[in-house]
mmCIF file of C-alpha atoms in Angstrom:
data_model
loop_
_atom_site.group_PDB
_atom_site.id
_atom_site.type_symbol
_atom_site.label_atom_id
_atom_site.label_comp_id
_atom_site.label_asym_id
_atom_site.label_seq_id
_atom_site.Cartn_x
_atom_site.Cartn_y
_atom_site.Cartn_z
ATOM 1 C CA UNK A 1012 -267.539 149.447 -124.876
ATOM 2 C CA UNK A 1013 -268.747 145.869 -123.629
ATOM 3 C CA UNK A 1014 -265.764 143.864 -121.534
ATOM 4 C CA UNK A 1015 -264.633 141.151 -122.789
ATOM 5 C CA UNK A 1016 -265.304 137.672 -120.810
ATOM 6 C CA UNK A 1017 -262.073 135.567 -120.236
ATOM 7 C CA UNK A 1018 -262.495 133.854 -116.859
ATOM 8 C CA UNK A 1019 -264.690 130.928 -116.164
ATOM 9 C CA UNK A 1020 -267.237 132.557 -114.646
ATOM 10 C CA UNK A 1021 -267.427 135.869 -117.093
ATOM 11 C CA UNK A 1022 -268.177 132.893 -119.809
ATOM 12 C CA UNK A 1023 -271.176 131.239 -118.020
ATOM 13 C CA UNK A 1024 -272.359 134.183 -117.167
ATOM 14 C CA UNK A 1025 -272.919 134.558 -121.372
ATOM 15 C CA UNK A 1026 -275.092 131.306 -121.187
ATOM 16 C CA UNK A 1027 -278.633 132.044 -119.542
ATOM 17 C CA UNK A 1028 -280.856 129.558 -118.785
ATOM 18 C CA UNK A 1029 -280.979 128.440 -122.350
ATOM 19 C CA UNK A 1030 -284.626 126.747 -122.765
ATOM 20 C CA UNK A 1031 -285.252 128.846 -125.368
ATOM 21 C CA UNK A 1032 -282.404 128.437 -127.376
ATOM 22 C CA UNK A 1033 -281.535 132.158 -127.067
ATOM 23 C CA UNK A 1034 -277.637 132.652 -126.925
ATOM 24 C CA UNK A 1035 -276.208 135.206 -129.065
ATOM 25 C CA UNK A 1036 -273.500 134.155 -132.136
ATOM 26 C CA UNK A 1037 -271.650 136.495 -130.764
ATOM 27 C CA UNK A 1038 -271.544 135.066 -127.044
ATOM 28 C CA UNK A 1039 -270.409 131.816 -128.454
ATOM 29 C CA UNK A 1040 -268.030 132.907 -130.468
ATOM 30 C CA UNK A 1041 -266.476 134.125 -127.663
ATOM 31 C CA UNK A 1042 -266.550 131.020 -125.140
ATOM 32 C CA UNK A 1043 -265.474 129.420 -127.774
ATOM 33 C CA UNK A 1044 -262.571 132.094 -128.696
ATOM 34 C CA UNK A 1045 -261.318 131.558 -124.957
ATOM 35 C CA UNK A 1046 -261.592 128.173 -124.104
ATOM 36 C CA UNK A 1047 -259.988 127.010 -127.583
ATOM 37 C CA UNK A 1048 -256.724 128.565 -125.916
ATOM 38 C CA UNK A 1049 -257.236 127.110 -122.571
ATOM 39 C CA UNK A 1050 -256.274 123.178 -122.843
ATOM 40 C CA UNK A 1051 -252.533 123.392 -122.268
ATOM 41 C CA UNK A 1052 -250.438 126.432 -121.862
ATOM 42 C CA UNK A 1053 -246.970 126.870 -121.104
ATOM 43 C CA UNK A 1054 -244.161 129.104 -120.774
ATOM 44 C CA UNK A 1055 -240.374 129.447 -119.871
ATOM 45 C CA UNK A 1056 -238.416 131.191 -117.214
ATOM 46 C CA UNK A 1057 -234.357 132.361 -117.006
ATOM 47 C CA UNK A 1058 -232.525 131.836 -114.050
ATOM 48 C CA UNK A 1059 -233.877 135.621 -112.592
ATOM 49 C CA UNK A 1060 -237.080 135.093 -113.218
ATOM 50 C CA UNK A 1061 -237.481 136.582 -116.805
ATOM 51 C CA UNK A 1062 -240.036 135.515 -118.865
ATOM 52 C CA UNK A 1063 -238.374 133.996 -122.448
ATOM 53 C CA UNK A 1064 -241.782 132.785 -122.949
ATOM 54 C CA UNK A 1065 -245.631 132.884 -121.320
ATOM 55 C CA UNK A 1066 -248.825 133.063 -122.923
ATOM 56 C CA UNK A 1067 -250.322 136.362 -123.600
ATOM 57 C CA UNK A 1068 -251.383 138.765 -120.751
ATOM 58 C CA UNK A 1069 -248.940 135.936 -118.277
ATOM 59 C CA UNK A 1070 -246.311 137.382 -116.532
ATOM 60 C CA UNK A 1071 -243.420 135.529 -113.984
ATOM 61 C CA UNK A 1072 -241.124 136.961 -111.453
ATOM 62 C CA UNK A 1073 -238.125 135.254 -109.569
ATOM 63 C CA UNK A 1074 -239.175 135.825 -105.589
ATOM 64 C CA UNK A 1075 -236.294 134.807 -103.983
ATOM 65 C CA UNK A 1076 -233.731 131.841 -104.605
ATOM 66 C CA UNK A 1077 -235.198 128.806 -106.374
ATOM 67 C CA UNK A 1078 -238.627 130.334 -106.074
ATOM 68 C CA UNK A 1079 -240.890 131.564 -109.191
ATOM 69 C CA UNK A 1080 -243.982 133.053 -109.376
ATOM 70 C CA UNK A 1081 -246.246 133.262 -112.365
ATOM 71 C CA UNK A 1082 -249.068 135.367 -112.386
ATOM 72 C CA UNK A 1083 -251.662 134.132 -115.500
ATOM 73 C CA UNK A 1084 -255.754 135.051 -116.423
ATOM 74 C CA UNK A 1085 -257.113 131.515 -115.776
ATOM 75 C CA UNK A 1086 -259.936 132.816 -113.309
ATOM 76 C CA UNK A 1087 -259.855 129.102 -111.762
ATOM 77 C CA UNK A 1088 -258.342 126.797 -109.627
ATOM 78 C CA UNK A 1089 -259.515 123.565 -112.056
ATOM 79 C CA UNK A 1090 -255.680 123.200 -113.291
ATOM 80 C CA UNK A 1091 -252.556 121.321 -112.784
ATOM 81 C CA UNK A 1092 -249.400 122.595 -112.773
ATOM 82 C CA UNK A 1093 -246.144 120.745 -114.189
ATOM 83 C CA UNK A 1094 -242.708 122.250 -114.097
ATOM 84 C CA UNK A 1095 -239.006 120.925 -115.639
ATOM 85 C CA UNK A 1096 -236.242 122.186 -114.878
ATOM 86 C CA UNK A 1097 -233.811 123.019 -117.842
ATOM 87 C CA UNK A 1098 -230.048 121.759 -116.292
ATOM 88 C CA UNK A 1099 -227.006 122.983 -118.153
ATOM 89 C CA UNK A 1100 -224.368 121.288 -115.894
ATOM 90 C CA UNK A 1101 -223.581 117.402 -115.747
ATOM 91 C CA UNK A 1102 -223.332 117.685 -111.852
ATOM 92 C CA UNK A 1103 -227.102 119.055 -111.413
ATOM 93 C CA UNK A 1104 -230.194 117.093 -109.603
ATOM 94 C CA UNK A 1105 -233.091 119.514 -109.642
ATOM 95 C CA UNK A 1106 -235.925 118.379 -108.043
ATOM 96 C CA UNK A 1107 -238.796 121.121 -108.905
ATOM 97 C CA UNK A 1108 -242.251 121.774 -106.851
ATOM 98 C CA UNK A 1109 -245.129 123.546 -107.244
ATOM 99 C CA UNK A 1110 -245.941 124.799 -103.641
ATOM 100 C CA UNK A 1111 -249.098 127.295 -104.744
ATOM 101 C CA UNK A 1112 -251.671 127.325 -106.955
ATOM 102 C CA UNK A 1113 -254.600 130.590 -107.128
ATOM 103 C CA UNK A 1114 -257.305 131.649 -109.436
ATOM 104 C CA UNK A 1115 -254.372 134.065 -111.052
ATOM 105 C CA UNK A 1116 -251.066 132.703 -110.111
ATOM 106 C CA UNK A 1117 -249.080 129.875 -109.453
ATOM 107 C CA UNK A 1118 -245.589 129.814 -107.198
ATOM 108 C CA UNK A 1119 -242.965 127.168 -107.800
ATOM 109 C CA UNK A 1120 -239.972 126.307 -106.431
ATOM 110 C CA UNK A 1121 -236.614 124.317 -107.490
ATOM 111 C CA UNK A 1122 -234.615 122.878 -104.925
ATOM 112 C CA UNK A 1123 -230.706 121.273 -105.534
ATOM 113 C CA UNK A 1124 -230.619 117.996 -104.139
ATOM 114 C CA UNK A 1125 -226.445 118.141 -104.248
ATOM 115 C CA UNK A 1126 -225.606 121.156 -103.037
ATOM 116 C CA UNK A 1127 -228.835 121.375 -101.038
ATOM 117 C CA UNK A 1128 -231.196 124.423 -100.683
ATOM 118 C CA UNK A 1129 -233.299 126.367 -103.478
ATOM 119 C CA UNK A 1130 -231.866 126.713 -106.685
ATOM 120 C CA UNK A 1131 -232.208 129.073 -108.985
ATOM 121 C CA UNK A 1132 -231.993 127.559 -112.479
ATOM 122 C CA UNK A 1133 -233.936 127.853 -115.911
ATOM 123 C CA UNK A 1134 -237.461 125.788 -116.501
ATOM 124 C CA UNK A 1135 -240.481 124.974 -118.163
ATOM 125 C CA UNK A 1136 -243.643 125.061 -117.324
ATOM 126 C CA UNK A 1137 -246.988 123.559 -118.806
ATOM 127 C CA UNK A 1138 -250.534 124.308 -117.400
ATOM 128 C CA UNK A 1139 -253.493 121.716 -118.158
ATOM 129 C CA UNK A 1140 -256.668 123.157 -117.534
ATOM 130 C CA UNK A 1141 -259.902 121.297 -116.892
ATOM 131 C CA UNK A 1142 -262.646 123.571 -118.538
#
């Protein structure tokens, strides 16, 4: 059974040298297939880390107060990262920050500028990637 190419690399790896105008339908279709869903992604996290919402094959984890970590299939660094807090108290001032980004995962925090220290708190997340 052929593997299926979803990382950056795996997907130029499908386009040889092409001065002979050689690549399959098939090879297409798929760079095609995986880069369509690649533009802008998001997701959103509960308080304990629970995922309510991630793309397919994403998952997210609470590591410790006010600090997330989501674990996705990107394959590359060539993204940017934005995160919003979701406040359900008139007395909140969440300031989010992404403090990690990797080939596979991303770790945020979200940090309570009144009562000081991480927060834990529910947020959104959207991922623009640069194919």
């Amino acid at each position: 059974m052929a593997t299926t190419a979803t990382t950056l690399d795996e997907l130029l790896a499908l386009l040889p040298d092409n001065t002979s105008g050689q690549i399959s339908a098939a090879d297409m279709r798929q760079i095609v297939s995986v880069l369509w869903g690649k533009g802008s992604l998001g997701g959103q996290l509960a308080v304990d880390g629970a995922a309510a919402y991630l793309p397919a094959g994403w998952t997210a984890r609470r590591v410790s107060a006010g600090t997330y970590e989501v674990t996705h299939n990107l394959g590359t660094l060539n993204y940017a990262v934005s995160i919003t807090p979701l406040i359900h108290d008139t007395d909140s001032a969440i300031v989010p920050s992404v403090v990690s980004t990797t080939e596979d995962s991303f770790t945020f925090q979200t940090f309570h500028t009144l009562h000081g220290g991480l927060h834990d708190t529910y947020s959104q997340f959207v991922v623009a990637v640069n194919p």
